């Protein structure tokens, strides 16, 4: 299950919510750390001591209510709580910087705005997690948790590299500086993994599109399969700028014309007389469509030539030209049989794209969701 599939589930749609309720204030568990070496133990102890001394001085306790605020239940999904910390954790570093610049009221408004905007996706994830757990036996839940624990170790290693640390304790300290913790990161990781696993297991692929559906799509998008007219051609070009004067350029192009009339192969004549961009390859141009050449008049002249016939001398844009069309394809359309597999894949992807959202929307409509936030419209001010 890709992250993109989960992202498809985050689109808000209408459903019924229960009225406001009193959110209990629950103290979150203490920050979890793993002491890997004495040096980092000392750094952590020093950090905690400094924090304690600051609190005793009364410098930050009045302004920073993060612990209490983050422990607040902002929604209940079939009775399962969604905490403010779950929504705000990813914004810890951003909120830390914002708190230094905003007034307490402005800072609180910012946190509330983030919760209002992001709550819908967290409600959906919590709903998926609870539904997943309800389908598992206790031993299956343990197996799932063990799988997540093992998978999380890869995430820990990624975070260590990202934050340039080597131990879990150093990682914990680095996350703390950003307003998060390893426990919070793991909780978010587990929630997303379980939600995606349940989604993947329950969203069924639709039946393949029928032949008639594919034919209908083809008929409705005929312009997409149009093949424009094109020609494959050769050119001898003599530029006035290269020959210094127009008369000398004309004299040289006529020499080339005489050589062609005498039966000299076009490619040999182009290599001998031409100064055009394809002279070294015998004047060969690959398939050229209308609108491809900068010199539209020359392009028009080329498309007027019959295949196999050497043209008269043409002058335009400071150069003389002799051209020969090697092959021509008239305007047409790719046959249905050639694009049938492409159309089938496109229709299949289109049908599957909305399935995750539809599945989650159905779960939301059937759920009992309690919150004082208008999560139905994340864009509401």
CSV table of C-alpha atoms in Angstrom, one decimal:
chain,number,residue,atom,x,y,z
A,1,UNK,CA,0.0,0.0,0.0
A,2,UNK,CA,1.5,3.3,-1.1
A,3,UNK,CA,1.4,6.6,0.8
A,4,UNK,CA,-0.4,8.0,-2.2
A,5,UNK,CA,-3.2,5.5,-1.7
A,6,UNK,CA,-3.6,6.7,1.9
A,7,UNK,CA,-3.5,10.3,0.8
A,8,UNK,CA,-6.5,9.6,-1.4
A,9,UNK,CA,-8.5,8.9,1.8
A,10,UNK,CA,-7.9,12.3,3.3
A,11,UNK,CA,-10.6,14.2,1.3
A,12,UNK,CA,-13.4,15.4,3.5
A,13,UNK,CA,-17.0,14.6,2.7
A,14,UNK,CA,-20.3,15.0,4.5
A,15,UNK,CA,-21.2,12.9,7.4
A,16,UNK,CA,-23.0,13.4,10.8
A,17,UNK,CA,-21.2,14.4,13.9
A,18,UNK,CA,-22.4,14.2,17.5
A,19,UNK,CA,-22.7,17.4,19.5
A,20,UNK,CA,-20.0,19.0,21.7
A,21,UNK,CA,-18.7,17.3,24.8
A,22,UNK,CA,-16.3,18.0,27.6
A,23,UNK,CA,-12.8,16.8,26.7
A,24,UNK,CA,-11.0,15.2,29.6
A,25,UNK,CA,-7.5,16.4,30.3
A,26,UNK,CA,-5.3,13.3,30.5
A,27,UNK,CA,-1.6,13.5,31.4
A,28,UNK,CA,0.5,11.8,28.6
A,29,UNK,CA,3.0,9.2,29.4
A,30,UNK,CA,6.5,10.4,30.2
A,31,UNK,CA,9.0,10.8,27.4
A,32,UNK,CA,10.5,7.4,26.7
A,33,UNK,CA,14.2,7.2,26.1
A,34,UNK,CA,16.9,4.5,25.7
A,35,UNK,CA,20.2,5.3,27.5
A,36,UNK,CA,22.9,4.1,25.1
A,37,UNK,CA,26.0,5.7,26.5
A,38,UNK,CA,27.2,7.6,29.5
A,39,UNK,CA,27.9,10.8,27.5
A,40,UNK,CA,24.4,11.2,26.3
A,41,UNK,CA,23.1,10.2,29.8
A,42,UNK,CA,24.9,13.2,31.1
A,43,UNK,CA,23.6,15.5,28.4
A,44,UNK,CA,20.0,14.4,29.1
A,45,UNK,CA,20.4,14.8,32.8
A,46,UNK,CA,21.9,18.3,32.3
A,47,UNK,CA,19.0,19.2,29.9
A,48,UNK,CA,16.4,18.0,32.4
A,49,UNK,CA,18.1,19.9,35.2
A,50,UNK,CA,18.2,23.1,33.2
A,51,UNK,CA,14.5,22.6,32.4
A,52,UNK,CA,13.7,22.1,36.1
A,53,UNK,CA,15.6,25.2,37.2
A,54,UNK,CA,13.8,27.3,34.6
A,55,UNK,CA,10.5,26.1,35.8
A,56,UNK,CA,11.4,27.0,39.3
A,57,UNK,CA,12.2,30.5,38.2
A,58,UNK,CA,8.8,30.7,36.6
A,59,UNK,CA,10.1,31.8,33.2
A,60,UNK,CA,8.2,29.5,30.9
A,61,UNK,CA,5.5,27.6,32.8
A,62,UNK,CA,2.9,30.3,32.4
A,63,UNK,CA,3.4,30.7,28.7
A,64,UNK,CA,4.0,27.0,27.7
A,65,UNK,CA,0.9,24.9,28.3
A,66,UNK,CA,1.9,22.4,25.6
A,67,UNK,CA,1.8,19.3,27.9
A,68,UNK,CA,-1.7,20.0,29.1
A,69,UNK,CA,-2.9,21.2,25.7
A,70,UNK,CA,-1.5,18.2,23.8
A,71,UNK,CA,-3.0,15.7,26.3
A,72,UNK,CA,-6.5,17.1,25.4
A,73,UNK,CA,-8.9,14.8,23.6
A,74,UNK,CA,-10.0,16.5,20.5
A,75,UNK,CA,-12.2,13.8,19.1
A,76,UNK,CA,-13.5,10.3,20.0
A,77,UNK,CA,-14.0,7.7,17.2
A,78,UNK,CA,-16.4,5.0,18.4
A,79,UNK,CA,-15.1,5.8,21.9
A,80,UNK,CA,-11.4,5.7,21.0
A,81,UNK,CA,-9.7,9.1,21.7
A,82,UNK,CA,-7.7,11.3,19.3
A,83,UNK,CA,-5.4,13.5,21.3
A,84,UNK,CA,-4.2,17.0,20.2
A,85,UNK,CA,-0.7,15.7,20.4
A,86,UNK,CA,-1.4,13.3,17.5
A,87,UNK,CA,-2.4,16.2,15.3
A,88,UNK,CA,0.3,18.6,16.4
A,89,UNK,CA,3.3,16.4,16.8
A,90,UNK,CA,4.6,16.8,13.2
A,91,UNK,CA,4.5,20.6,13.6
A,92,UNK,CA,6.5,20.6,16.9
A,93,UNK,CA,9.5,22.5,15.5
A,94,UNK,CA,7.3,25.0,13.6
A,95,UNK,CA,5.1,25.6,16.7
A,96,UNK,CA,8.2,26.1,18.8
A,97,UNK,CA,9.4,28.9,16.6
A,98,UNK,CA,5.9,30.4,16.3
A,99,UNK,CA,5.5,30.6,20.1
A,100,UNK,CA,8.5,32.9,20.3
A,101,UNK,CA,6.9,35.4,17.8
A,102,UNK,CA,3.2,35.2,18.6
A,103,UNK,CA,1.2,36.4,21.6
A,104,UNK,CA,-0.4,33.6,23.7
A,105,UNK,CA,-3.8,34.2,22.1
A,106,UNK,CA,-2.3,34.1,18.6
A,107,UNK,CA,-0.3,31.0,19.3
A,108,UNK,CA,-3.4,29.2,20.7
A,109,UNK,CA,-5.4,30.3,17.6
A,110,UNK,CA,-2.6,28.8,15.4
A,111,UNK,CA,-2.8,25.4,17.2
A,112,UNK,CA,-6.6,25.4,17.0
A,113,UNK,CA,-6.4,26.2,13.2
A,114,UNK,CA,-4.0,23.3,12.6
A,115,UNK,CA,-6.3,20.9,14.5
A,116,UNK,CA,-9.3,22.0,12.6
A,117,UNK,CA,-7.5,21.6,9.3
A,118,UNK,CA,-5.9,18.2,10.0
A,119,UNK,CA,-8.4,16.5,12.3
A,120,UNK,CA,-10.3,14.8,9.5
A,121,UNK,CA,-7.4,12.7,8.4
A,122,UNK,CA,-6.6,11.7,12.0
A,123,UNK,CA,-10.2,10.7,12.6
A,124,UNK,CA,-10.1,8.5,9.5
A,125,UNK,CA,-6.9,6.9,10.6
A,126,UNK,CA,-8.2,6.2,14.1
A,127,UNK,CA,-11.3,4.7,12.7
A,128,UNK,CA,-9.3,2.4,10.4
A,129,UNK,CA,-7.1,1.3,13.3
A,130,UNK,CA,-10.0,0.5,15.6
A,131,UNK,CA,-11.8,-1.4,12.8
A,132,UNK,CA,-8.6,-3.3,12.1
A,133,UNK,CA,-8.1,-4.3,15.7
A,134,UNK,CA,-11.7,-5.3,16.1
A,135,UNK,CA,-11.2,-8.0,13.4
A,136,UNK,CA,-8.2,-9.5,15.0
A,137,UNK,CA,-7.7,-12.0,17.8
A,138,UNK,CA,-5.4,-11.1,20.7
A,139,UNK,CA,-2.6,-13.3,19.4
A,140,UNK,CA,-3.0,-11.7,15.9
A,141,UNK,CA,-2.8,-8.2,17.5
A,142,UNK,CA,0.5,-9.2,19.1
A,143,UNK,CA,1.9,-10.5,15.8
A,144,UNK,CA,0.9,-7.2,14.2
A,145,UNK,CA,2.5,-5.2,16.9
A,146,UNK,CA,5.7,-7.2,16.5
A,147,UNK,CA,5.7,-6.6,12.8
A,148,UNK,CA,5.3,-2.9,13.4
A,149,UNK,CA,8.1,-2.9,16.0
A,150,UNK,CA,10.5,-4.5,13.5
A,151,UNK,CA,9.4,-2.1,10.7
A,152,UNK,CA,9.8,0.9,13.0
A,153,UNK,CA,13.5,0.1,13.4
A,154,UNK,CA,14.1,1.0,9.8
A,155,UNK,CA,12.3,4.3,10.5
A,156,UNK,CA,14.6,4.9,13.5
A,157,UNK,CA,17.7,4.4,11.4
A,158,UNK,CA,16.3,6.9,8.8
A,159,UNK,CA,15.7,9.5,11.5
A,160,UNK,CA,19.2,9.0,12.9
A,161,UNK,CA,20.7,9.8,9.5
A,162,UNK,CA,18.2,12.6,8.9
A,163,UNK,CA,19.0,14.3,12.2
A,164,UNK,CA,22.7,13.3,12.2
A,165,UNK,CA,22.7,11.3,15.4
A,166,UNK,CA,24.0,7.8,16.2
A,167,UNK,CA,22.1,6.6,19.3
A,168,UNK,CA,18.5,6.4,20.3
A,169,UNK,CA,19.1,8.7,23.2
A,170,UNK,CA,20.6,11.4,20.9
A,171,UNK,CA,17.6,10.8,18.6
A,172,UNK,CA,15.3,11.3,21.5
A,173,UNK,CA,17.0,14.6,22.4
A,174,UNK,CA,16.9,15.8,18.8
A,175,UNK,CA,13.2,15.0,18.6
A,176,UNK,CA,12.6,16.8,21.9
A,177,UNK,CA,14.2,19.9,20.5
A,178,UNK,CA,11.6,19.8,17.7
A,179,UNK,CA,8.7,19.4,20.1
A,180,UNK,CA,8.3,15.6,19.6
A,181,UNK,CA,9.5,12.4,21.0
A,182,UNK,CA,10.4,8.9,19.8
A,183,UNK,CA,7.2,7.6,21.4
A,184,UNK,CA,5.1,10.0,19.5
A,185,UNK,CA,6.8,9.2,16.2
A,186,UNK,CA,6.3,5.5,16.8
A,187,UNK,CA,2.6,6.0,17.7
A,188,UNK,CA,2.1,7.9,14.4
A,189,UNK,CA,4.0,5.3,12.5
A,190,UNK,CA,2.0,2.4,13.9
A,191,UNK,CA,-1.3,4.2,13.4
A,192,UNK,CA,-0.5,4.9,9.7
A,193,UNK,CA,0.8,1.3,9.1
A,194,UNK,CA,-2.3,-0.3,10.7
A,195,UNK,CA,-4.7,2.0,8.9
A,196,UNK,CA,-3.1,1.3,5.5
A,197,UNK,CA,-3.0,-2.4,6.1
A,198,UNK,CA,-6.7,-2.4,6.9
A,199,UNK,CA,-7.4,-0.3,3.9
A,200,UNK,CA,-5.4,-2.5,1.6
A,201,UNK,CA,-7.1,-5.6,2.9
A,202,UNK,CA,-10.7,-4.3,2.4
A,203,UNK,CA,-10.6,-2.3,-0.8
A,204,UNK,CA,-11.4,-4.7,-3.6
A,205,UNK,CA,-10.3,-4.2,-7.1
A,206,UNK,CA,-13.3,-3.5,-9.4
A,207,UNK,CA,-14.2,-5.7,-12.3
A,208,UNK,CA,-12.1,-5.1,-15.5
A,209,UNK,CA,-13.8,-2.6,-17.9
A,210,UNK,CA,-15.9,-4.2,-20.6
A,211,UNK,CA,-15.0,-4.0,-24.3
A,212,UNK,CA,-18.0,-1.7,-24.8
A,213,UNK,CA,-16.7,0.7,-22.1
A,214,UNK,CA,-13.3,0.8,-23.8
A,215,UNK,CA,-14.8,1.4,-27.2
A,216,UNK,CA,-16.9,4.2,-25.8
A,217,UNK,CA,-13.8,5.8,-24.2
A,218,UNK,CA,-12.0,5.6,-27.6
A,219,UNK,CA,-14.9,7.2,-29.4
A,220,UNK,CA,-15.1,10.0,-26.8
A,221,UNK,CA,-11.3,10.7,-27.1
A,222,UNK,CA,-10.7,10.4,-30.8
A,223,UNK,CA,-8.5,13.5,-30.8
A,224,UNK,CA,-6.1,11.8,-28.4
A,225,UNK,CA,-5.4,9.2,-31.0
A,226,UNK,CA,-5.1,11.4,-34.0
A,227,UNK,CA,-1.9,10.9,-36.1
A,228,UNK,CA,-0.8,14.2,-37.8
A,229,UNK,CA,0.5,14.2,-41.3
A,230,UNK,CA,4.3,13.9,-41.4
A,231,UNK,CA,7.1,13.5,-43.9
A,232,UNK,CA,10.7,12.1,-44.0
A,233,UNK,CA,12.9,14.1,-46.2
A,234,UNK,CA,16.3,15.3,-47.4
A,235,UNK,CA,17.7,18.8,-47.9
A,236,UNK,CA,20.6,20.6,-49.6
A,237,UNK,CA,20.9,24.1,-48.0
A,238,UNK,CA,23.2,26.9,-49.1
A,239,UNK,CA,23.2,29.9,-46.8
A,240,UNK,CA,23.8,33.5,-48.0
A,241,UNK,CA,25.7,34.2,-44.8
A,242,UNK,CA,28.1,31.4,-45.4
A,243,UNK,CA,28.8,32.4,-49.1
A,244,UNK,CA,29.0,36.1,-48.2
A,245,UNK,CA,26.7,37.2,-51.1
A,246,UNK,CA,23.3,36.0,-52.4
A,247,UNK,CA,24.7,35.6,-55.9
A,248,UNK,CA,27.5,33.3,-54.8
A,249,UNK,CA,25.0,31.2,-52.7
A,250,UNK,CA,22.7,30.9,-55.7
A,251,UNK,CA,25.6,29.8,-57.9
A,252,UNK,CA,26.5,27.0,-55.5
A,253,UNK,CA,22.9,25.8,-55.1
A,254,UNK,CA,22.7,25.5,-58.9
A,255,UNK,CA,25.9,23.5,-59.0
A,256,UNK,CA,24.2,21.1,-56.5
A,257,UNK,CA,21.1,21.0,-58.7
A,258,UNK,CA,23.2,20.1,-61.7
A,259,UNK,CA,24.9,17.3,-59.8
A,260,UNK,CA,21.5,15.9,-58.8
A,261,UNK,CA,20.3,16.1,-62.4
A,262,UNK,CA,23.4,14.1,-63.4
A,263,UNK,CA,22.4,11.3,-61.1
A,264,UNK,CA,24.7,11.9,-58.2
A,265,UNK,CA,23.0,10.4,-55.0
A,266,UNK,CA,21.2,13.1,-53.0
A,267,UNK,CA,23.2,12.2,-49.8
A,268,UNK,CA,26.5,12.7,-51.6
A,269,UNK,CA,25.4,16.1,-53.0
A,270,UNK,CA,24.2,17.2,-49.5
A,271,UNK,CA,27.5,16.3,-48.0
A,272,UNK,CA,29.4,18.2,-50.7
A,273,UNK,CA,27.4,21.3,-51.1
A,274,UNK,CA,25.0,21.8,-48.1
A,275,UNK,CA,25.7,23.8,-45.0
A,276,UNK,CA,22.4,22.8,-43.4
A,277,UNK,CA,22.1,21.2,-39.9
A,278,UNK,CA,21.9,17.7,-41.4
A,279,UNK,CA,24.6,18.1,-44.1
A,280,UNK,CA,27.0,15.6,-42.5
A,281,UNK,CA,24.3,12.8,-42.5
A,282,UNK,CA,23.5,13.4,-46.2
A,283,UNK,CA,20.8,16.0,-45.6
A,284,UNK,CA,18.5,13.4,-44.0
A,285,UNK,CA,15.6,14.7,-41.8
A,286,UNK,CA,13.6,12.2,-39.7
A,287,UNK,CA,9.8,12.3,-39.5
A,288,UNK,CA,8.7,15.9,-39.4
A,289,UNK,CA,5.2,17.0,-38.5
A,290,UNK,CA,3.5,20.3,-39.4
A,291,UNK,CA,4.6,22.9,-37.0
A,292,UNK,CA,8.0,21.3,-36.3
A,293,UNK,CA,10.2,23.6,-38.4
A,294,UNK,CA,11.0,27.2,-37.4
A,295,UNK,CA,10.8,28.3,-41.0
A,296,UNK,CA,7.1,27.7,-41.7
A,297,UNK,CA,7.3,28.7,-45.3
A,298,UNK,CA,10.0,26.1,-45.9
A,299,UNK,CA,7.9,23.5,-44.0
A,300,UNK,CA,4.9,24.3,-46.3
A,301,UNK,CA,7.1,23.9,-49.3
A,302,UNK,CA,8.4,20.5,-48.1
A,303,UNK,CA,4.8,19.2,-47.4
A,304,UNK,CA,3.8,20.2,-51.0
A,305,UNK,CA,6.4,17.9,-52.6
A,306,UNK,CA,5.5,14.5,-54.0
A,307,UNK,CA,7.5,11.6,-52.5
A,308,UNK,CA,10.7,10.7,-54.5
A,309,UNK,CA,10.8,13.9,-56.5
A,310,UNK,CA,13.6,16.4,-56.3
A,311,UNK,CA,12.2,19.9,-55.8
A,312,UNK,CA,13.0,23.1,-57.6
A,313,UNK,CA,15.3,25.6,-55.9
A,314,UNK,CA,13.5,27.4,-53.0
A,315,UNK,CA,14.7,30.6,-51.4
A,316,UNK,CA,13.7,31.7,-47.9
A,317,UNK,CA,15.1,33.0,-44.7
A,318,UNK,CA,18.5,33.8,-46.2
A,319,UNK,CA,19.2,30.4,-47.7
A,320,UNK,CA,18.6,28.4,-50.9
A,321,UNK,CA,17.1,24.9,-50.6
A,322,UNK,CA,16.6,21.8,-52.6
A,323,UNK,CA,14.5,19.1,-50.9
A,324,UNK,CA,13.3,15.6,-51.6
A,325,UNK,CA,10.5,13.8,-49.7
A,326,UNK,CA,11.5,10.2,-49.0
A,327,UNK,CA,8.2,9.1,-47.4
A,328,UNK,CA,4.9,10.6,-46.5
A,329,UNK,CA,2.2,9.6,-44.0
A,330,UNK,CA,-1.2,11.2,-44.4
A,331,UNK,CA,-3.2,12.4,-41.3
A,332,UNK,CA,-4.9,9.5,-39.7
A,333,UNK,CA,-5.8,7.9,-36.4
A,334,UNK,CA,-4.4,5.1,-34.3
A,335,UNK,CA,-6.6,2.0,-34.5
A,336,UNK,CA,-8.6,0.9,-31.5
A,337,UNK,CA,-6.8,-2.5,-31.4
A,338,UNK,CA,-3.4,-0.8,-31.0
A,339,UNK,CA,-4.5,1.3,-27.9
A,340,UNK,CA,-7.0,-1.2,-26.3
A,341,UNK,CA,-4.6,-2.3,-23.6
A,342,UNK,CA,-3.7,1.3,-22.8
A,343,UNK,CA,-7.4,2.3,-22.6
A,344,UNK,CA,-8.1,-0.7,-20.3
A,345,UNK,CA,-5.3,0.3,-17.9
A,346,UNK,CA,-6.5,3.9,-17.9
A,347,UNK,CA,-10.1,3.0,-17.1
A,348,UNK,CA,-9.0,0.5,-14.4
A,349,UNK,CA,-6.9,3.2,-12.7
A,350,UNK,CA,-9.7,5.7,-12.9
A,351,UNK,CA,-12.1,3.2,-11.3
A,352,UNK,CA,-9.6,2.3,-8.5
A,353,UNK,CA,-8.6,5.9,-7.7
A,354,UNK,CA,-11.7,6.8,-5.7
A,355,UNK,CA,-12.2,3.4,-4.0
A,356,UNK,CA,-10.1,4.1,-0.8
A,357,UNK,CA,-12.0,7.4,-0.3
A,358,UNK,CA,-15.4,5.7,-0.9
A,359,UNK,CA,-14.5,3.0,1.6
A,360,UNK,CA,-13.4,5.4,4.3
A,361,UNK,CA,-16.4,7.7,3.7
A,362,UNK,CA,-18.7,4.7,4.3
A,363,UNK,CA,-16.9,3.9,7.6
A,364,UNK,CA,-17.2,7.5,8.7
A,365,UNK,CA,-20.9,7.6,8.0
A,366,UNK,CA,-21.4,4.5,10.1
A,367,UNK,CA,-19.2,5.7,13.0
A,368,UNK,CA,-20.0,7.5,16.2
A,369,UNK,CA,-17.7,10.6,16.1
A,370,UNK,CA,-17.6,13.1,18.9
A,371,UNK,CA,-15.8,16.3,18.6
A,372,UNK,CA,-16.3,20.0,19.1
A,373,UNK,CA,-14.4,20.8,15.9
A,374,UNK,CA,-16.1,21.2,12.5
A,375,UNK,CA,-13.9,18.5,10.9
A,376,UNK,CA,-16.3,18.2,8.0
A,377,UNK,CA,-14.8,21.3,6.4
A,378,UNK,CA,-11.1,21.4,7.0
A,379,UNK,CA,-10.8,24.7,5.0
A,380,UNK,CA,-13.3,26.5,7.3
A,381,UNK,CA,-11.8,29.5,9.0
